[in-house]
Amino acid sequence: MTARSPTAAPAASKRLMILIAMAMFVLVVDTSLMNVSISAVVNDLQVTASGVQSAIALEALVSAAFILINSKIGDLIGRKRAYVIGLVAYAIGALAMTLAQGLTAIVIFWAIVGGLGASLLLPAMQALIHGNFAGPAQKQAYALVGASAAIAAAVGPLLGGFLTTYLSWRVGFGLEVVIILAVLAQVRLIRDVPYTGSRKIDLVGAVLSVIGMGGVVLGILVWQEGGEYVVLLLVVGAAALVALAWWLIRQKRSGRVSLLDPDLFRHPNFTAGISGQLLQQTTLGGAMIALPLFLQMTLEYDAMKAGLSLAPLSLSMFGAAMLAGRRAGKRRPAAVIRIGFLLASIGFAGIIPLVPRVDSGWWLVLPLAVAGCGLGLLVSQLNNYTLAPVPDERISEAAGVNSAAGSFGLSFGLAMAGGVLLATLSISFTNLTQDSTVIPPAEKQQITATLEHDAEVMSNSRLAAQITGQPPEVEAEVLAINAEARSRSLQFALLVPLIAGGIGLVNSFRMMRLPDIKPPTERVGLD
């Protein structure tokens, strides 16, 4: 089957580009809606903020853990079919959010089913763009998909905040279902792209990849929830990743099929780019946990105000990505990436000291805009830098690895920031309570025992409603301790994106020492 000619039917080609871009929009806006609606979901479903955080991290974890094997499954069942199945799975997750009455439905349908859908959809989207477009049209298609992702990141918090405040957080997810149905109604425009490689599946490699990436993030999630066997999960995950590397090399040397070609990692530009992709997404994931919680639990903003307060981050990210994509000119991609990590690190470093001192989101405008510009520069360059040294026949496989690194980084950032936040909250609250001269000893023991099992970020208004009946001086002391412990925990959580950005900055100096490589064809990579 031949690829669709971009000159034969320009109108149909444009519609196809928009069709694929709409699917990418849904993928990105979904997480934005979830993050800005945390407080409303917690109140409506009577669940904990940490439970919702875990669902968000689990969705990214499932996507990361299964993206490599689902990339191969998409090759075998057909890229178009994988694309459709991925969209349907995502629609099921969004529909579950509109109907959910508890956290269980969110975890099963939104996090797990939706995460599996994303792991099918992203690699299939990459292959379909390559098969349906060529030359300048292919570059335009990738640019439009990238722009849709940036637009979704920009409008997601605003849209989610408006809908959650004035209608319901469920409406946003219902709109996702409508968009997906519109895309599926026009899916006939997409031509399938035949797969000519081996039909065999590397089951051992697939299992090791799932255990490896899943084990590491799952261990952090269990630690976040105060569960057991944390060290065991982390060790198993790390061992599985090491075993995966050994297995891939062994399969390559013996001439047998492998989950992915280990020779991809022989090129230093590719490995440096993958590292940058992982660190950029870790930076973003850590911020996505700490910032909404600060706005909704510390400043007690509703979803609309929280979305508006996050607008400097998302809008500057969108603007910087578009501007850098058009005007980077002869500037080295590695140089732009270095500036991106530097600005992101400066922005998040500027927020940390403000957390316990500000009473309005206006104080965050400048550091959020600086961090957003940095992230936008990274989005504009990292994918091209990573995929440039890869030959066309390996581009789909390389893009799968690129997407896996991004998904793993996002889930790792979400889980790590959440775990650090809750651990710091529990320790700080316990220590401050024990040092208090106002709270009676019996109350101190009860607070400590409760925190060991159910530590969560809580606004002072919600906490005040739960401690009624205490003497006024005790209530005031508990609220003061909660404010101090909560601020301290949010500051420590923001160290996750700051440290990830700093490591990314160091990695960018390595990129600067490597020669620039132009891609074999005009292309722009997917996140």
Coordinates of C-alpha atoms in Angstrom, one line a residue:
M1 CA 0.0 0.0 0.0
T2 CA 1.4 3.4 -0.9
A3 CA 1.4 6.4 1.3
R4 CA -1.2 9.1 0.8
S5 CA 0.2 11.8 -1.6
P6 CA 0.0 15.2 0.1
T7 CA -0.4 16.9 -3.3
A8 CA -3.1 14.7 -4.7
A9 CA -5.8 15.7 -2.3
P10 CA -4.7 18.8 -0.3
A11 CA -8.1 19.3 1.3
A12 CA -8.2 15.6 2.5
S13 CA -4.6 15.9 3.6
K14 CA -5.5 19.0 5.7
R15 CA -8.5 17.2 7.3
L16 CA -6.3 14.2 8.1
M17 CA -3.7 16.4 9.8
I18 CA -6.5 18.0 11.9
L19 CA -7.9 14.6 12.7
I20 CA -4.6 13.3 14.1
A21 CA -4.0 16.6 15.9
M22 CA -7.4 16.4 17.6
A23 CA -6.4 13.0 19.1
M24 CA -3.1 14.5 20.4
F25 CA -5.1 17.4 21.9
V26 CA -7.2 15.0 23.9
L27 CA -4.2 13.1 25.2
V28 CA -2.6 16.3 26.6
V29 CA -5.7 18.1 27.8
D30 CA -6.8 15.0 29.8
T31 CA -4.0 15.3 32.4
S32 CA -4.5 19.0 32.6
L33 CA -8.1 18.6 33.4
M34 CA -7.3 16.0 36.1
N35 CA -4.7 18.1 37.8
V36 CA -6.7 21.3 38.0
S37 CA -9.7 19.4 39.3
I38 CA -8.0 17.6 42.2
S39 CA -9.8 19.6 44.9
A40 CA -13.2 19.2 43.3
V41 CA -12.7 15.4 42.8
V42 CA -11.6 15.1 46.4
N43 CA -14.6 16.9 47.7
D44 CA -17.2 15.4 45.4
L45 CA -16.1 11.8 45.8
Q46 CA -14.9 12.1 49.4
V47 CA -11.5 10.6 48.6
T48 CA -8.0 11.8 49.6
A49 CA -5.8 14.1 47.6
S50 CA -3.0 11.5 47.7
G51 CA -5.4 8.9 46.2
V52 CA -6.1 11.2 43.2
Q53 CA -2.4 11.9 42.9
S54 CA -1.7 8.2 42.8
A55 CA -4.3 7.7 40.1
I56 CA -2.6 10.4 38.0
A57 CA 0.8 8.9 38.5
L58 CA -0.6 5.4 37.8
E59 CA -2.0 6.5 34.4
A60 CA 1.4 7.8 33.4
L61 CA 3.1 4.6 34.8
V62 CA 0.9 2.3 32.8
S63 CA 1.5 4.3 29.6
A64 CA 5.3 4.1 30.2
A65 CA 5.4 0.5 31.2
F66 CA 3.5 -0.8 28.2
I67 CA 4.5 1.6 25.4
L68 CA 7.3 -0.6 24.1
I69 CA 5.3 -3.8 23.8
N70 CA 2.2 -2.0 22.6
S71 CA 4.3 -0.4 19.9
K72 CA 5.1 -3.9 18.6
I73 CA 1.5 -5.0 19.1
G74 CA 0.4 -2.0 17.0
D75 CA 2.8 -3.2 14.2
L76 CA 1.2 -6.7 14.3
I77 CA -2.5 -5.8 14.4
G78 CA -2.1 -2.8 12.2
R79 CA -1.2 0.8 13.1
K80 CA -4.7 2.1 12.2
R81 CA -6.4 -0.5 14.3
A82 CA -4.1 0.3 17.2
Y83 CA -4.9 3.9 16.8
V84 CA -8.6 3.3 16.9
I85 CA -8.3 0.9 19.9
G86 CA -6.2 3.4 21.7
L87 CA -8.8 6.2 21.2
V88 CA -11.6 3.9 22.3
A89 CA -9.7 3.0 25.5
Y90 CA -9.1 6.7 26.2
A91 CA -12.8 7.4 25.6
I92 CA -13.7 4.7 28.1
G93 CA -11.5 6.3 30.7
A94 CA -13.0 9.8 30.0
L95 CA -16.5 8.4 30.2
A96 CA -15.7 6.7 33.5
M97 CA -14.6 10.1 34.9
T98 CA -18.0 11.5 34.0
L99 CA -19.8 8.7 35.8
A100 CA -17.4 7.8 38.6
Q101 CA -18.7 7.6 42.2
G102 CA -15.4 6.6 43.8
L103 CA -11.7 6.2 43.4
T104 CA -11.9 2.6 42.2
A105 CA -13.5 3.4 38.9
I106 CA -11.0 6.2 38.3
V107 CA -8.1 3.8 38.9
I108 CA -9.4 1.0 36.8
F109 CA -10.9 2.8 33.8
W110 CA -9.1 6.2 33.7
A111 CA -5.7 5.2 34.9
I112 CA -5.3 1.6 33.7
V113 CA -7.5 1.4 30.6
G114 CA -6.7 5.0 29.6
G115 CA -3.0 4.4 30.2
L116 CA -3.0 1.3 28.0
G117 CA -4.9 3.3 25.3
A118 CA -2.2 6.0 25.4
S119 CA 0.6 3.4 25.0
L120 CA -1.1 2.1 21.9
L121 CA -2.0 5.5 20.5
L122 CA 1.3 7.3 20.6
P123 CA 3.5 4.9 18.6
A124 CA 0.6 4.2 16.1
M125 CA 0.2 8.0 15.6
Q126 CA 3.9 8.3 14.8
A127 CA 3.8 5.5 12.2
L128 CA 0.6 6.8 10.6
I129 CA 2.0 10.3 10.1
H130 CA 5.0 8.8 8.4
G131 CA 2.9 6.6 6.2
N132 CA 0.2 9.1 5.2
F133 CA 2.4 12.1 4.5
A134 CA 5.7 12.8 2.8
G135 CA 8.1 15.6 2.4
P136 CA 6.9 19.1 3.4
A137 CA 3.4 17.7 4.2
Q138 CA 4.9 15.3 6.7
K139 CA 6.8 18.2 8.4
Q140 CA 3.6 20.2 8.5
A141 CA 1.6 17.3 10.0
Y142 CA 4.1 16.9 12.8
A143 CA 4.2 20.6 13.4
L144 CA 0.4 20.7 13.7
V145 CA 0.3 17.7 16.1
G146 CA 3.0 19.4 18.2
A147 CA 1.1 22.7 18.1
S148 CA -2.1 20.9 19.3
A149 CA -0.2 19.4 22.2
A150 CA 1.1 22.9 23.1
I151 CA -2.3 24.4 22.8
A152 CA -3.8 21.7 25.0
A153 CA -1.2 22.4 27.6
A154 CA -2.0 26.1 27.5
V155 CA -5.8 25.9 27.5
G156 CA -6.2 22.8 29.6
P157 CA -5.9 24.5 33.0
L158 CA -8.1 27.4 32.0
L159 CA -10.8 25.2 30.4
G160 CA -10.7 22.8 33.3
G161 CA -10.9 25.6 35.9
F162 CA -13.8 27.2 34.1
L163 CA -15.8 24.0 33.7
T164 CA -15.1 22.8 37.2
T165 CA -16.0 26.1 38.9
Y166 CA -19.1 27.0 36.9
L167 CA -20.4 23.6 35.8
S168 CA -18.7 20.4 36.9
W169 CA -15.3 18.7 36.6
R170 CA -17.2 15.9 34.9
V171 CA -18.2 18.1 31.9
G172 CA -14.6 18.4 30.7
F173 CA -14.1 14.7 30.5
G174 CA -17.5 14.4 28.8
L175 CA -16.2 16.8 26.1
E176 CA -13.2 14.6 25.6
V177 CA -15.6 11.7 24.7
V178 CA -17.3 14.0 22.2
I179 CA -14.0 14.9 20.6
I180 CA -12.9 11.3 20.4
L181 CA -16.2 10.3 18.8
A182 CA -15.8 13.0 16.2
V183 CA -12.3 11.7 15.4
L184 CA -13.5 8.1 15.1
A185 CA -16.3 9.2 12.8
Q186 CA -13.7 10.4 10.3
V187 CA -11.1 7.7 10.8
R188 CA -11.7 6.4 7.3
L189 CA -9.5 9.3 6.1
I190 CA -6.5 7.5 7.6
R191 CA -4.8 4.9 5.5
D192 CA -3.2 2.1 7.3
V193 CA 0.6 1.7 7.1
P194 CA 1.8 -1.8 6.5
Y195 CA 4.5 -3.3 8.7
T196 CA 7.2 -5.2 6.9
G197 CA 9.4 -6.3 9.8
S198 CA 9.5 -9.5 11.8
R199 CA 6.1 -10.8 13.0
K200 CA 7.8 -12.4 16.1
I201 CA 7.4 -10.9 19.5
D202 CA 10.2 -10.8 22.1
L203 CA 8.1 -11.8 25.1
V204 CA 11.0 -11.9 27.5
G205 CA 12.0 -8.3 26.5
A206 CA 8.4 -7.2 26.8
V207 CA 8.0 -8.7 30.3
L208 CA 11.3 -7.2 31.5
S209 CA 10.4 -3.8 30.1
V210 CA 7.0 -3.8 32.0
I211 CA 8.5 -5.1 35.2
G212 CA 11.5 -2.7 35.0
M213 CA 9.7 0.6 34.3
G214 CA 6.6 -0.4 36.3
G215 CA 8.5 -1.6 39.3
V216 CA 10.5 1.5 39.9
V217 CA 7.5 3.9 39.7
L218 CA 5.3 1.5 41.6
G219 CA 7.8 1.3 44.4
I220 CA 7.6 5.1 44.7
L221 CA 3.8 5.0 44.6
V222 CA 3.7 2.4 47.4
W223 CA 6.2 4.5 49.4
Q224 CA 3.9 7.5 48.8
E225 CA 1.0 5.6 50.3
G226 CA 2.9 4.3 53.2
G227 CA 2.8 0.7 52.0
E228 CA 5.3 -2.1 52.5
Y229 CA 7.9 -3.8 50.3
V230 CA 9.0 -0.5 48.8
V231 CA 12.7 -1.4 48.7
L232 CA 11.8 -4.8 47.2
L233 CA 9.8 -3.2 44.4
L234 CA 12.6 -0.7 43.6
V235 CA 15.2 -3.4 43.5
V236 CA 13.1 -5.7 41.3
G237 CA 12.4 -2.8 38.9
A238 CA 16.1 -1.7 38.7
A239 CA 17.2 -5.4 38.3
A240 CA 14.6 -5.9 35.5
L241 CA 15.9 -2.8 33.6
V242 CA 19.5 -4.1 33.8
A243 CA 18.3 -7.6 32.7
L244 CA 16.5 -5.9 29.8
A245 CA 19.7 -4.3 28.6
W246 CA 21.6 -7.6 28.8
W247 CA 18.8 -9.4 27.1
L248 CA 18.6 -7.0 24.1
I249 CA 22.3 -7.2 23.6
R250 CA 22.2 -11.0 23.8
Q251 CA 19.3 -11.2 21.3
K252 CA 21.1 -8.9 18.9
R253 CA 24.3 -10.9 19.0
S254 CA 22.5 -14.1 18.4
G255 CA 20.6 -12.7 15.4
R256 CA 17.2 -13.2 17.1
V257 CA 14.3 -10.8 17.3
S258 CA 14.4 -8.3 20.2
L259 CA 11.9 -5.8 21.6
L260 CA 14.0 -3.0 20.3
D261 CA 17.4 -2.7 18.6
P262 CA 20.1 -2.0 21.2
D263 CA 22.2 -0.4 18.5
L264 CA 19.9 2.6 18.8
F265 CA 21.7 3.4 22.1
R266 CA 25.2 3.3 20.5
H267 CA 24.7 6.8 19.1
P268 CA 25.6 9.4 21.8
N269 CA 23.1 12.0 20.4
F270 CA 20.2 9.5 20.8
T271 CA 21.1 8.6 24.4
A272 CA 21.7 12.2 25.4
G273 CA 18.4 13.1 23.8
I274 CA 16.5 10.3 25.6
S275 CA 18.1 11.4 28.9
G276 CA 17.0 15.0 28.2
Q277 CA 13.4 13.8 27.4
L278 CA 13.2 11.8 30.6
L279 CA 14.5 14.7 32.7
Q280 CA 12.2 17.3 31.0
Q281 CA 9.1 15.1 31.7
T282 CA 10.3 14.5 35.3
T283 CA 10.5 18.2 35.8
L284 CA 7.1 18.7 34.4
G285 CA 5.6 15.8 36.4
G286 CA 6.9 17.1 39.7
A287 CA 5.5 20.5 39.0
M288 CA 2.2 19.1 38.0
I289 CA 1.7 17.6 41.5
A290 CA 3.1 20.4 43.7
L291 CA 1.7 23.5 42.0
P292 CA -2.0 22.6 41.8
L293 CA -1.9 21.4 45.4
F294 CA -0.3 24.7 46.6
L295 CA -2.9 26.7 44.8
Q296 CA -5.9 24.6 45.9
M297 CA -4.9 23.5 49.4
T298 CA -2.7 26.4 50.6
L299 CA -4.3 29.4 48.9
E300 CA -7.6 27.6 48.8
Y301 CA -8.3 28.6 45.2
D302 CA -11.2 27.0 43.3
A303 CA -10.4 25.3 40.0
M304 CA -11.0 28.4 38.0
K305 CA -8.5 30.5 40.0
A306 CA -6.0 27.6 40.1
G307 CA -6.3 27.4 36.3
L308 CA -5.8 31.1 35.8
S309 CA -2.8 31.0 38.2
L310 CA -1.2 28.3 36.2
A311 CA -1.8 30.1 32.9
P312 CA 1.7 31.9 33.0
L313 CA 3.3 28.5 33.0
S314 CA 1.2 26.9 30.2
L315 CA 0.9 30.0 28.0
S316 CA 4.6 30.8 28.1
M317 CA 5.4 27.2 27.4
F318 CA 3.2 27.3 24.3
G319 CA 4.6 30.7 23.2
A320 CA 8.2 29.7 23.6
A321 CA 7.7 26.4 21.8
M322 CA 6.1 28.1 18.8
L323 CA 8.6 30.9 18.7
A324 CA 11.6 28.6 19.0
G325 CA 10.2 26.2 16.4
R326 CA 10.0 29.0 13.9
R327 CA 13.0 31.2 14.7
A328 CA 15.6 28.9 16.1
G329 CA 17.4 29.4 12.8
K330 CA 21.1 28.5 12.9
R331 CA 21.2 28.3 16.6
R332 CA 22.4 24.8 17.8
P333 CA 19.6 22.7 19.2
A334 CA 21.8 21.7 22.1
A335 CA 22.2 25.4 22.9
V336 CA 18.5 26.0 23.0
I337 CA 18.1 22.9 25.2
R338 CA 20.7 24.2 27.6
I339 CA 18.8 27.5 27.9
G340 CA 15.6 25.6 28.4
F341 CA 16.8 23.6 31.3
L342 CA 18.5 26.7 32.8
L343 CA 15.2 28.7 32.6
A344 CA 13.1 25.9 34.0
S345 CA 15.5 25.5 36.9
I346 CA 15.6 29.2 37.7
G347 CA 11.8 29.4 37.5
F348 CA 11.1 26.5 40.0
A349 CA 14.0 27.7 42.2
G350 CA 12.2 31.1 42.4
I351 CA 8.9 29.5 43.5
I352 CA 10.3 27.5 46.5
P353 CA 11.0 30.4 48.8
L354 CA 7.6 32.0 48.0
V355 CA 5.5 29.0 49.1
P356 CA 5.1 29.9 52.8
R357 CA 5.2 33.7 52.2
V358 CA 2.6 34.5 49.6
D359 CA -1.2 34.9 49.8
S360 CA -1.9 35.2 46.1
G361 CA -1.1 33.5 42.8
W362 CA 0.1 36.8 41.4
W363 CA 3.4 36.4 43.2
L364 CA 4.1 33.3 41.0
V365 CA 3.5 34.9 37.6
L366 CA 7.2 35.7 36.9
P367 CA 8.8 32.5 38.1
L368 CA 6.0 30.4 36.4
A369 CA 6.6 32.3 33.1
V370 CA 10.3 31.8 33.3
A371 CA 9.8 28.0 34.0
G372 CA 7.3 27.8 31.2
C373 CA 9.6 29.4 28.7
G374 CA 12.3 26.9 29.6
L375 CA 9.9 24.0 29.2
G376 CA 8.7 25.4 25.9
L377 CA 12.2 25.6 24.5
L378 CA 12.8 22.0 25.5
V379 CA 9.6 20.8 23.8
S380 CA 10.6 22.6 20.6
Q381 CA 14.0 20.9 20.3
L382 CA 14.4 17.7 22.3
N383 CA 12.5 15.4 19.9
N384 CA 14.2 16.5 16.8
Y385 CA 17.6 16.3 18.6
T386 CA 16.8 12.8 19.8
L387 CA 15.5 11.3 16.5
A388 CA 17.9 13.1 14.1
P389 CA 20.6 10.3 14.1
V390 CA 18.0 7.5 13.6
P391 CA 17.6 6.2 10.0
D392 CA 14.1 6.2 8.6
E393 CA 13.6 2.5 8.8
R394 CA 14.1 2.6 12.6
I395 CA 12.2 5.8 13.2
S396 CA 9.0 4.1 14.6
E397 CA 11.0 2.0 17.0
A398 CA 13.1 5.0 18.1
A399 CA 10.0 7.1 18.6
G400 CA 8.6 4.4 20.8
V401 CA 11.7 4.6 23.0
N402 CA 11.4 8.3 23.0
S403 CA 7.8 8.2 24.1
A404 CA 8.6 5.6 26.7
A405 CA 11.3 7.8 28.2
G406 CA 8.9 10.7 28.3
S407 CA 6.1 8.7 29.9
F408 CA 8.4 7.1 32.4
G409 CA 9.9 10.5 33.3
L410 CA 6.4 12.0 33.8
S411 CA 5.2 9.1 36.0
F412 CA 8.4 9.2 37.9
G413 CA 8.2 12.9 38.5
L414 CA 4.5 12.6 39.6
A415 CA 5.2 9.7 42.0
M416 CA 8.5 11.1 43.4
A417 CA 7.1 14.6 44.1
G418 CA 4.0 13.1 45.6
G419 CA 6.0 10.7 47.8
V420 CA 8.4 13.4 49.0
L421 CA 5.5 15.7 49.7
L422 CA 3.6 13.2 51.9
A423 CA 6.7 12.0 53.7
T424 CA 7.8 15.5 54.5
L425 CA 4.2 16.4 55.6
S426 CA 4.0 13.5 58.0
I427 CA 7.5 14.1 59.5
S428 CA 7.0 17.8 59.8
F429 CA 3.5 17.6 61.3
T430 CA 4.6 14.9 63.8
N431 CA 7.7 16.9 64.9
L432 CA 5.8 20.2 65.2
T433 CA 3.0 18.5 67.1
Q434 CA 5.4 16.8 69.6
D435 CA 7.2 20.2 70.1
S436 CA 4.0 22.0 70.8
T437 CA 3.3 23.3 74.3
V438 CA -0.4 23.8 73.6
I439 CA -1.6 20.4 72.4
P440 CA -2.3 17.9 75.2
P441 CA -0.1 14.8 75.3
A442 CA -3.1 12.5 74.5
E443 CA -3.9 14.5 71.4
K444 CA -0.3 14.4 70.3
Q445 CA -0.4 10.6 70.3
Q446 CA -3.6 10.5 68.4
I447 CA -2.4 12.9 65.7
T448 CA 0.9 10.9 65.3
A449 CA -1.0 7.6 65.0
T450 CA -3.4 9.1 62.4
L451 CA -0.6 10.5 60.3
E452 CA 1.2 7.2 60.1
H453 CA -1.7 5.7 58.3
D454 CA -3.4 8.7 56.5
A455 CA -1.2 11.6 55.8
E456 CA -2.6 14.0 53.2
V457 CA -2.4 17.6 52.1
M458 CA -5.4 19.4 53.6
S459 CA -6.6 23.0 53.5
N460 CA -7.0 24.8 56.8
S461 CA -10.7 25.2 56.1
R462 CA -11.2 21.5 55.6
L463 CA -9.1 20.7 58.7
A464 CA -11.0 23.2 60.8
A465 CA -14.2 21.4 60.0
Q466 CA -12.7 18.2 61.2
I467 CA -11.3 19.3 64.6
T468 CA -14.4 21.1 66.0
G469 CA -15.0 20.6 69.7
Q470 CA -11.4 21.3 70.7
P471 CA -10.5 24.3 72.9
P472 CA -9.9 27.4 70.7
E473 CA -6.2 27.5 71.5
V474 CA -5.7 23.9 70.5
E475 CA -7.6 24.4 67.2
A476 CA -5.5 27.4 66.4
E477 CA -2.3 25.5 67.2
V478 CA -3.3 22.6 64.9
L479 CA -4.1 24.9 62.1
A480 CA -0.8 26.8 62.5
I481 CA 1.1 23.5 62.5
N482 CA -0.8 22.3 59.4
A483 CA 0.0 25.5 57.5
E484 CA 3.7 25.2 58.4
A485 CA 4.0 21.5 57.7
R486 CA 2.1 21.8 54.4
S487 CA 4.3 24.7 53.1
R488 CA 7.4 22.8 54.0
S489 CA 6.2 19.6 52.3
L490 CA 5.3 21.6 49.1
Q491 CA 8.8 23.2 49.1
F492 CA 10.4 19.8 49.3
A493 CA 8.2 18.5 46.5
L494 CA 9.3 21.3 44.3
L495 CA 12.9 20.2 44.8
V496 CA 12.0 17.3 42.4
P497 CA 11.5 19.4 39.3
L498 CA 14.4 21.7 40.4
I499 CA 16.8 18.8 40.7
A500 CA 15.6 17.2 37.5
G501 CA 16.1 20.5 35.7
G502 CA 19.6 20.8 37.2
I503 CA 20.6 17.3 36.0
G504 CA 19.1 18.2 32.6
L505 CA 21.3 21.3 32.5
V506 CA 24.4 19.2 33.2
N507 CA 23.3 16.7 30.5
S508 CA 22.9 19.6 28.0
F509 CA 26.6 20.4 28.3
R510 CA 27.2 16.9 27.1
M511 CA 25.0 17.6 24.2
M512 CA 27.0 20.7 23.4
R513 CA 30.1 18.6 23.0
L514 CA 28.5 16.4 20.4
P515 CA 28.3 17.3 16.7
D516 CA 24.9 18.4 15.3
I517 CA 23.2 15.9 13.1
K518 CA 20.5 16.7 10.6
P519 CA 17.6 14.1 10.2
P520 CA 17.6 12.0 7.1
T521 CA 14.3 13.5 6.1
E522 CA 12.3 16.5 7.3
R523 CA 10.5 15.4 10.4
V524 CA 9.5 16.6 13.8
G525 CA 9.1 14.0 16.7
L526 CA 6.3 13.4 19.0
D527 CA 6.4 13.5 22.8

